[in-house]
mmCIF file with all atom_site columns, C-alpha atoms in Angstrom:
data_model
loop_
_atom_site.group_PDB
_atom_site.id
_atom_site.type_symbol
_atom_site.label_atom_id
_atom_site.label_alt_id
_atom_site.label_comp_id
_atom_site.label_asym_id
_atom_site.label_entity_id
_atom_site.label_seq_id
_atom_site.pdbx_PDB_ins_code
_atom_site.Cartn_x
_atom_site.Cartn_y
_atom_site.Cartn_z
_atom_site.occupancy
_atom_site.B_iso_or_equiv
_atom_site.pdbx_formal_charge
_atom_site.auth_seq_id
_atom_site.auth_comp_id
_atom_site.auth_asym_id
_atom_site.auth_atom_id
_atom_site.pdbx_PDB_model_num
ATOM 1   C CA . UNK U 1 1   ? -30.840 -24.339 13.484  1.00 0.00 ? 1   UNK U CA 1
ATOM 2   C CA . UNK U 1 2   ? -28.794 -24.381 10.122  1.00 0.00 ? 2   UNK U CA 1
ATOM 3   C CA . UNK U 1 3   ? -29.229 -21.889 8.008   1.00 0.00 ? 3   UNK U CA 1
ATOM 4   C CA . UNK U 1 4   ? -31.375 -22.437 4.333   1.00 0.00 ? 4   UNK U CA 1
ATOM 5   C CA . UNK U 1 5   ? -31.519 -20.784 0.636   1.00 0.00 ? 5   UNK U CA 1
ATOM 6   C CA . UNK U 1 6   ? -33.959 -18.836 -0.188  1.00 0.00 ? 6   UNK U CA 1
ATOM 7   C CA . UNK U 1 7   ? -36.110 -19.461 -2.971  1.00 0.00 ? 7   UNK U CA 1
ATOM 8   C CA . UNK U 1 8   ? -35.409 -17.114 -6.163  1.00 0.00 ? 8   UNK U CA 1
ATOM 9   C CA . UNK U 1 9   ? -39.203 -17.370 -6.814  1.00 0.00 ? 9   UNK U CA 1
ATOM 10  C CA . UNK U 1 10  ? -39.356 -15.223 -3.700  1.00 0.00 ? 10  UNK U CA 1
ATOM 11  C CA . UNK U 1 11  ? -38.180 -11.538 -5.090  1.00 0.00 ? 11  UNK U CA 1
ATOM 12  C CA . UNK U 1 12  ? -40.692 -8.966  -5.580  1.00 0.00 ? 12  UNK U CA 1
ATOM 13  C CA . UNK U 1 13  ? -39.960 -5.989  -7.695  1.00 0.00 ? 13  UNK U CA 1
ATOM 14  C CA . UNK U 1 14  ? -41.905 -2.504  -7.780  1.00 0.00 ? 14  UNK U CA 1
ATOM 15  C CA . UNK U 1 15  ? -41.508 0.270   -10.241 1.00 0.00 ? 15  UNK U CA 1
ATOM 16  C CA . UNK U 1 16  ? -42.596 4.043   -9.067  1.00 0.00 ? 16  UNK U CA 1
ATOM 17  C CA . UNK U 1 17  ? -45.178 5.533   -10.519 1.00 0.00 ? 17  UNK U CA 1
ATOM 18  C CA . UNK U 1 18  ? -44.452 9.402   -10.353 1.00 0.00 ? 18  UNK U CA 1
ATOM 19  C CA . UNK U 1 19  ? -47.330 10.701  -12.257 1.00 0.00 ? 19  UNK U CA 1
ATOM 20  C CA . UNK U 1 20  ? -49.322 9.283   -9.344  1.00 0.00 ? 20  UNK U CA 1
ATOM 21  C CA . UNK U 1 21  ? -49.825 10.193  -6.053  1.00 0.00 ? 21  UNK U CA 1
ATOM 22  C CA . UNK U 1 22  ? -46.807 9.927   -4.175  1.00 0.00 ? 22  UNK U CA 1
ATOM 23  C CA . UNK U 1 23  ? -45.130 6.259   -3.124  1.00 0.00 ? 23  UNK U CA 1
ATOM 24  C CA . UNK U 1 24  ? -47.581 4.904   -5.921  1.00 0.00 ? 24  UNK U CA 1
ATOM 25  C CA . UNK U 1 25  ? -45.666 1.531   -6.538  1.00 0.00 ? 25  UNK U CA 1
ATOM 26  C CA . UNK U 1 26  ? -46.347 -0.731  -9.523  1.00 0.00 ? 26  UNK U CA 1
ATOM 27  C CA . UNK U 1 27  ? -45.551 -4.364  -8.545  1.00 0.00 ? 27  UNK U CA 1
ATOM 28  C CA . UNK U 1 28  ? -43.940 -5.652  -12.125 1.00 0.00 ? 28  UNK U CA 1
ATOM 29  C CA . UNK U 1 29  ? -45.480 -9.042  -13.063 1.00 0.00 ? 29  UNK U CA 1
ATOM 30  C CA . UNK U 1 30  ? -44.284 -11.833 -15.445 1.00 0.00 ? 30  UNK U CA 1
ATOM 31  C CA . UNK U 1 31  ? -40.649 -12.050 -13.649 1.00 0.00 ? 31  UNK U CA 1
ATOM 32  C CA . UNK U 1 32  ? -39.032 -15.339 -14.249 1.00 0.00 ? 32  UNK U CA 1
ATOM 33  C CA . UNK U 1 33  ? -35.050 -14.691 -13.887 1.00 0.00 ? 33  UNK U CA 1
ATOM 34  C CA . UNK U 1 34  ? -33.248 -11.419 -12.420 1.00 0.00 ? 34  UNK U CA 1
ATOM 35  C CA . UNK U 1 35  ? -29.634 -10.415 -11.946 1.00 0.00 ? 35  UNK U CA 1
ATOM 36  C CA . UNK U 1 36  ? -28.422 -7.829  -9.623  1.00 0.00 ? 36  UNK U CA 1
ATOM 37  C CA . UNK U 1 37  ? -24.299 -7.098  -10.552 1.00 0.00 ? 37  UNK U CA 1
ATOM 38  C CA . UNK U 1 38  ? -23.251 -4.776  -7.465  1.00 0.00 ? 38  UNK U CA 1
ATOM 39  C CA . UNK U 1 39  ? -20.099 -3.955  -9.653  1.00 0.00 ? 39  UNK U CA 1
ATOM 40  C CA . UNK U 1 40  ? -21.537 -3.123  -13.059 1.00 0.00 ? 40  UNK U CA 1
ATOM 41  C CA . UNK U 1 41  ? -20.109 0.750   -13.482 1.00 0.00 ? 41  UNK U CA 1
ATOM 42  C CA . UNK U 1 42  ? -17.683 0.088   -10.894 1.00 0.00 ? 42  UNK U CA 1
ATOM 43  C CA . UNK U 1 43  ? -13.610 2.228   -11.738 1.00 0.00 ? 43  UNK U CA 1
ATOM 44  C CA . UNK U 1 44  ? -10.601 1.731   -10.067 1.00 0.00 ? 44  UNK U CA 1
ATOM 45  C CA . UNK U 1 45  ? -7.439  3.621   -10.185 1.00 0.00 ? 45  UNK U CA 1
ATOM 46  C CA . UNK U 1 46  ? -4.198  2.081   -9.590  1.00 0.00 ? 46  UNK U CA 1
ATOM 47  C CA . UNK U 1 47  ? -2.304  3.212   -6.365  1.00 0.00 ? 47  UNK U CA 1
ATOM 48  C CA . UNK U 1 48  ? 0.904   0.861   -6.967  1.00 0.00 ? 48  UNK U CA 1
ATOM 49  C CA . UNK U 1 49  ? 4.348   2.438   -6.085  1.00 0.00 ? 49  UNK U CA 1
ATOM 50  C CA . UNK U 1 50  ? 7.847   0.975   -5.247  1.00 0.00 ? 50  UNK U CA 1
ATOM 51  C CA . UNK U 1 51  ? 6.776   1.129   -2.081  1.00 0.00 ? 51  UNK U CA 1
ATOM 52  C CA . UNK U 1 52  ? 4.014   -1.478  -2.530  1.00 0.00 ? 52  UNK U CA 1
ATOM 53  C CA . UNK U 1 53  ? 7.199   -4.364  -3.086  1.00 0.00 ? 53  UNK U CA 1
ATOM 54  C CA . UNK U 1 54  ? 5.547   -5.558  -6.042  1.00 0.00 ? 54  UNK U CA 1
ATOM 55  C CA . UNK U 1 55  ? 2.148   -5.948  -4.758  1.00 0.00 ? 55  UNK U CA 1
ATOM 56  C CA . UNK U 1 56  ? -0.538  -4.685  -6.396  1.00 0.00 ? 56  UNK U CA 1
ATOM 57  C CA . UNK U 1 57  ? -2.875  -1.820  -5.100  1.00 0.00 ? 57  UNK U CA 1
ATOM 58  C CA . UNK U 1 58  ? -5.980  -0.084  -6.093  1.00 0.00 ? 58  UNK U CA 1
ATOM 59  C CA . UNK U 1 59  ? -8.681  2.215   -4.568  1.00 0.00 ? 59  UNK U CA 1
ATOM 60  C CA . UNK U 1 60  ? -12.054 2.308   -5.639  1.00 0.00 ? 60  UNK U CA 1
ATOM 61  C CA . UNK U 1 61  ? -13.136 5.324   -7.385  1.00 0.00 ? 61  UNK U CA 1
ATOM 62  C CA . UNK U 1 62  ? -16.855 4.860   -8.291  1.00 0.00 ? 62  UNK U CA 1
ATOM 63  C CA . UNK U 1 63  ? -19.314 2.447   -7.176  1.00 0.00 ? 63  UNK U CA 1
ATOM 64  C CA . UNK U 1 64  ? -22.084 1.278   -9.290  1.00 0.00 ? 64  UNK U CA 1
ATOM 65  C CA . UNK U 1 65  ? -24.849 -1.370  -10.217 1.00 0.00 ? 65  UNK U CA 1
ATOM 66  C CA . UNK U 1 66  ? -27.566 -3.252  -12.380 1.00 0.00 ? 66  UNK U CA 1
ATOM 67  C CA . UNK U 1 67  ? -30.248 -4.898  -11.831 1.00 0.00 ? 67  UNK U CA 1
ATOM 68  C CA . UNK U 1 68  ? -31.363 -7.187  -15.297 1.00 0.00 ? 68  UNK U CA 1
ATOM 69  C CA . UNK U 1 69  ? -35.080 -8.296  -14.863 1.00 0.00 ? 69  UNK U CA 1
ATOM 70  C CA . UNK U 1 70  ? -36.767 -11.099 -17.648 1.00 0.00 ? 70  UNK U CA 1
ATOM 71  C CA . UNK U 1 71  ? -39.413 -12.956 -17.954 1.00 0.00 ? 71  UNK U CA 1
ATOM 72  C CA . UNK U 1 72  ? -42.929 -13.029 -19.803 1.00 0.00 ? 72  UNK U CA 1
ATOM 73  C CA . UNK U 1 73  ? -45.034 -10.240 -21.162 1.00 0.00 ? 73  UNK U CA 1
ATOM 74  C CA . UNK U 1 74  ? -48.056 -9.935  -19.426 1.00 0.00 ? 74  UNK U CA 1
ATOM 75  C CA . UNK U 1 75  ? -51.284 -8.817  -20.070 1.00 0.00 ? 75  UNK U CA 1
ATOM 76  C CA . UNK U 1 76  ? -55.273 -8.558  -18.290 1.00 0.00 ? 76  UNK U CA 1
ATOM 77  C CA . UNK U 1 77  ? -57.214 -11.346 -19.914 1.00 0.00 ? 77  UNK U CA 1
ATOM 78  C CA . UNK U 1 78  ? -60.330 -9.238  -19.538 1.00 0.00 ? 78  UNK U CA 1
ATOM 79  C CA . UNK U 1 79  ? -59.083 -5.761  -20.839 1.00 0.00 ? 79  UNK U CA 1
ATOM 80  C CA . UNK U 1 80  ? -56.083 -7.465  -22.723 1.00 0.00 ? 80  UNK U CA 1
ATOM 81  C CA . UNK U 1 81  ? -53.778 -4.189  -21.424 1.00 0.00 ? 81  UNK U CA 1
ATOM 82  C CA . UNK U 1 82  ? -50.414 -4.711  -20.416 1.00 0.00 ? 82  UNK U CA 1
ATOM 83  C CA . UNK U 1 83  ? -49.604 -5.266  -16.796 1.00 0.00 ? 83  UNK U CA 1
ATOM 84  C CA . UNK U 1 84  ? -49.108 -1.910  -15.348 1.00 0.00 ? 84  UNK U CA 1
ATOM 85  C CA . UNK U 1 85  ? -45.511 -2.610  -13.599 1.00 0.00 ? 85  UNK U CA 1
ATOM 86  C CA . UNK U 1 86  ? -44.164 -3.977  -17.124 1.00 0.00 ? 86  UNK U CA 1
ATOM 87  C CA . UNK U 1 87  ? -46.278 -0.906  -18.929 1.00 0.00 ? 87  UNK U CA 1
ATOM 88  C CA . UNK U 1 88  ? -44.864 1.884   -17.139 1.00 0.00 ? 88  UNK U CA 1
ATOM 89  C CA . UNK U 1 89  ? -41.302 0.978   -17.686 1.00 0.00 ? 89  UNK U CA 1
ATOM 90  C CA . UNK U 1 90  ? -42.087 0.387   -21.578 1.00 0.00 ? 90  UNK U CA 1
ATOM 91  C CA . UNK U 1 91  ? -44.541 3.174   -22.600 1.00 0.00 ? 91  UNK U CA 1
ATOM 92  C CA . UNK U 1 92  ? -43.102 6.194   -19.722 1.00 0.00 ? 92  UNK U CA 1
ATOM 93  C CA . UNK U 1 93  ? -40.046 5.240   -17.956 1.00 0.00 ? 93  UNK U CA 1
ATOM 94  C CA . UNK U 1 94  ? -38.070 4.034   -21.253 1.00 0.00 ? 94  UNK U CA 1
ATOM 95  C CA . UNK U 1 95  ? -39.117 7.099   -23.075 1.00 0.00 ? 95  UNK U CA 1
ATOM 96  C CA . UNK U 1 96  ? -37.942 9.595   -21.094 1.00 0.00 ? 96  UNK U CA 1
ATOM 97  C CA . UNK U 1 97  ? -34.907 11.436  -21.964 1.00 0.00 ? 97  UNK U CA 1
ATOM 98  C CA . UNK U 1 98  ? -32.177 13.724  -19.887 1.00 0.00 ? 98  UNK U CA 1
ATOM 99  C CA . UNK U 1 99  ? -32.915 14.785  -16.449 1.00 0.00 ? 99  UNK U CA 1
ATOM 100 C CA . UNK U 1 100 ? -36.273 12.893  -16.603 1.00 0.00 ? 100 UNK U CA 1
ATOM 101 C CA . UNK U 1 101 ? -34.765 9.905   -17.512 1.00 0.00 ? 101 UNK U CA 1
ATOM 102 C CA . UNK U 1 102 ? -34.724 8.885   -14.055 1.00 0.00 ? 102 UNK U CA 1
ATOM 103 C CA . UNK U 1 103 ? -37.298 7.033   -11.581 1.00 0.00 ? 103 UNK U CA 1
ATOM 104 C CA . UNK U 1 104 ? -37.471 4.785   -8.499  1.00 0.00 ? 104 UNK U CA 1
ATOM 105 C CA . UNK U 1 105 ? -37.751 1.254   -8.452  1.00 0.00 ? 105 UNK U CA 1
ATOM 106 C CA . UNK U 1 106 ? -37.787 -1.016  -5.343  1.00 0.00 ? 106 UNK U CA 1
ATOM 107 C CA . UNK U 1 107 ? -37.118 -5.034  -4.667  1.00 0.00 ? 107 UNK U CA 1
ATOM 108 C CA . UNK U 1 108 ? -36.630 -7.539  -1.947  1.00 0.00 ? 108 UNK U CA 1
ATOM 109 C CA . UNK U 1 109 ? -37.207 -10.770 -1.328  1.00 0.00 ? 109 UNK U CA 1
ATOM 110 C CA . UNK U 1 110 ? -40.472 -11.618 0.820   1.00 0.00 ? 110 UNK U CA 1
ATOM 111 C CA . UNK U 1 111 ? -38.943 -12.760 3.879   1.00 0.00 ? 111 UNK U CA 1
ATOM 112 C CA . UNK U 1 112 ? -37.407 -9.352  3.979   1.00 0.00 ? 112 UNK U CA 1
ATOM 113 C CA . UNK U 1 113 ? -38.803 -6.009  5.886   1.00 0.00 ? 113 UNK U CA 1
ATOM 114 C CA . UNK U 1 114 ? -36.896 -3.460  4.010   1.00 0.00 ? 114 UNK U CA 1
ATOM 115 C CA . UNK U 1 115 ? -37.003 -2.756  0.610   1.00 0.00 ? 115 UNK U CA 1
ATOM 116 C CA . UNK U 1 116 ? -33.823 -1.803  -1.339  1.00 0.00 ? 116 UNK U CA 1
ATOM 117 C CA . UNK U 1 117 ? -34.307 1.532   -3.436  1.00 0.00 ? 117 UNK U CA 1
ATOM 118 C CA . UNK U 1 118 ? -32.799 2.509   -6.473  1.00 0.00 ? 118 UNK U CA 1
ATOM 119 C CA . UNK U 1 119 ? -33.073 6.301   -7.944  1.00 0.00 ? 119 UNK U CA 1
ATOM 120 C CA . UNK U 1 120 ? -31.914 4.965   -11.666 1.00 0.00 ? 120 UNK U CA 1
ATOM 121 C CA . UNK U 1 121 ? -32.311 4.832   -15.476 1.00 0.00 ? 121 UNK U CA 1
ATOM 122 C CA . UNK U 1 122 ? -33.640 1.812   -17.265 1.00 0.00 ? 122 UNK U CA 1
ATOM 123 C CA . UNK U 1 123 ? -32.883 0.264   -20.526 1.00 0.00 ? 123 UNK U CA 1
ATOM 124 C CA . UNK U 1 124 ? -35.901 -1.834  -22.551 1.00 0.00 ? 124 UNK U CA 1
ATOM 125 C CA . UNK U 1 125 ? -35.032 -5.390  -23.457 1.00 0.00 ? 125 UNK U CA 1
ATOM 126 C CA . UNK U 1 126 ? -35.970 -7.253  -26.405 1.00 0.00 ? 126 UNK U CA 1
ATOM 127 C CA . UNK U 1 127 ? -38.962 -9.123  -26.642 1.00 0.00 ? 127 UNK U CA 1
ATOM 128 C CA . UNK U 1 128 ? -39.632 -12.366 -28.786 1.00 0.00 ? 128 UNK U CA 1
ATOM 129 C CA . UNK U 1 129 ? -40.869 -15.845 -29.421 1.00 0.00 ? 129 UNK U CA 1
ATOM 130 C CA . UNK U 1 130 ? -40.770 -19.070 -31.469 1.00 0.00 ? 130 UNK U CA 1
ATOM 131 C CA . UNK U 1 131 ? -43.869 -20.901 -31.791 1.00 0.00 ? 131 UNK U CA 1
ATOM 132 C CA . UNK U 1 132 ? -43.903 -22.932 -28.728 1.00 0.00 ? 132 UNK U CA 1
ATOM 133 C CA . UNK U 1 133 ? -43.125 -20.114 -26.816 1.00 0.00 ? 133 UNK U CA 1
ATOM 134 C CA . UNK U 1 134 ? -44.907 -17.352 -24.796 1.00 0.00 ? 134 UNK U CA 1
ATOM 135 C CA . UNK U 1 135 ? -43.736 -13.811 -25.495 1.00 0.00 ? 135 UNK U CA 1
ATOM 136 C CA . UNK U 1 136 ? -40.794 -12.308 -23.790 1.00 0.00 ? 136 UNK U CA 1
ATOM 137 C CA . UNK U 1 137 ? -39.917 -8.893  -21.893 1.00 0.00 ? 137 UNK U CA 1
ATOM 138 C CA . UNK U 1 138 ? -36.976 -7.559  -20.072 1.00 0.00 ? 138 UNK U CA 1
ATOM 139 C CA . UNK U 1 139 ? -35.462 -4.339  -18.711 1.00 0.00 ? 139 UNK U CA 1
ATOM 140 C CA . UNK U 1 140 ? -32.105 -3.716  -17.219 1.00 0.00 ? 140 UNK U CA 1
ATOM 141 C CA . UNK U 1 141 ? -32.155 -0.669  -14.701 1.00 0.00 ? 141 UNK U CA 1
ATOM 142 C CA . UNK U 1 142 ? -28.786 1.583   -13.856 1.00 0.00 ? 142 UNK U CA 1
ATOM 143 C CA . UNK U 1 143 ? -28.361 2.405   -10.380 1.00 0.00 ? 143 UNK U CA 1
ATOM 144 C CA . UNK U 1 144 ? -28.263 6.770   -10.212 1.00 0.00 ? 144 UNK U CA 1
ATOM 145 C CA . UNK U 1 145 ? -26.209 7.679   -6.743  1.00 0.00 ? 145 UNK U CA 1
ATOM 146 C CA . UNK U 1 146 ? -26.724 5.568   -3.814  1.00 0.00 ? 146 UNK U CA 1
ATOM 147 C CA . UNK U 1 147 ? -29.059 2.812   -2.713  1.00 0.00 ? 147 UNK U CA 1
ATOM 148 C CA . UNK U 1 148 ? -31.643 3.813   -0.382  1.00 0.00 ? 148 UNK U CA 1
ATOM 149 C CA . UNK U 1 149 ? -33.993 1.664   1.629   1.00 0.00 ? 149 UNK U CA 1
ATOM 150 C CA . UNK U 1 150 ? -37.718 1.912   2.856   1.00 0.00 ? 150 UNK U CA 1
ATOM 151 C CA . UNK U 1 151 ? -39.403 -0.627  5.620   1.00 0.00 ? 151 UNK U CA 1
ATOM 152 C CA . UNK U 1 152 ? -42.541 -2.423  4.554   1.00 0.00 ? 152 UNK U CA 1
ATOM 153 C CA . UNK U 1 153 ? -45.088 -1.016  5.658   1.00 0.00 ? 153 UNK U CA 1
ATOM 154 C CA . UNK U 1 154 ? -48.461 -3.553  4.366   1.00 0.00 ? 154 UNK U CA 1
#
């Protein structure tokens, strides 16, 4: 059997929410478009010598990543609050400063059974519109140290 794409549609992405009880994950709704760069915050230091004859060497010296997320603000119809994944990053997560800056957030794509884990900072996007248009929201979130994973478990 040949192998297939998988559909981008497919991606789920979960925020921690650490005021709650523990592995309290906030599925973040709205999500149209992501964009995970593995080599965002990525150095190099250059290990050339004579004895490389003219080729060019390196070794990598720090590893790092982003993950962009955008798509459409989102809001209960009935209680007209913001969805809770997309709240918690705006209201908490984005306002925290120094050594609480920092917070877990999750993804994978549904025909996956582990989730990829992220201890990292985030960064609020804009929002906007025109008059067609429904309202915007983004983050981008900094990978902190290294990935983790965690199996699905429901």
């Amino acid at each position: 059997m040949a192998s297939r794409p998988i559909d981008a549609r497919g991606w789920l992405f979960e925020v921690e929410d650490v005021e709650s009880e523990p592995d309290a994950w906030l599925p973040i709704a709205g999500i149209t478009s992501f964009t995970h760069n593995p080599a965002e915050n990525e150095e190099t230091v250059e290990t050339t010598a004579f004895e490389s004859d003219g080729q060019y060497e390196q070794d990598v010296m720090q590893r790092g990543a982003t993950l962009a997320v955008e798509g459409q603000y989102r809001i209960d119809k009935t209680t007209k609050a913001q969805d809770p994944g997309q709240a918690y990053i705006d209201h908490d997560w984005a306002q925290r400063l120094g050594i609480d800056s920092r917070n877990r957030i999750r993804w994978r794509h549904e025909t996956q059974t582990v989730w990829v884990v992220w201890d990292a900072t985030v960064t609020p996007g804009e929002q906007g519109g025109g008059n067609n248009d429904k309202t915007s929201w983004s983050c981008t979130v900094t990978k902190c140290g290294t990935a983790t994973t965690m199996v699905v478990t429901a």
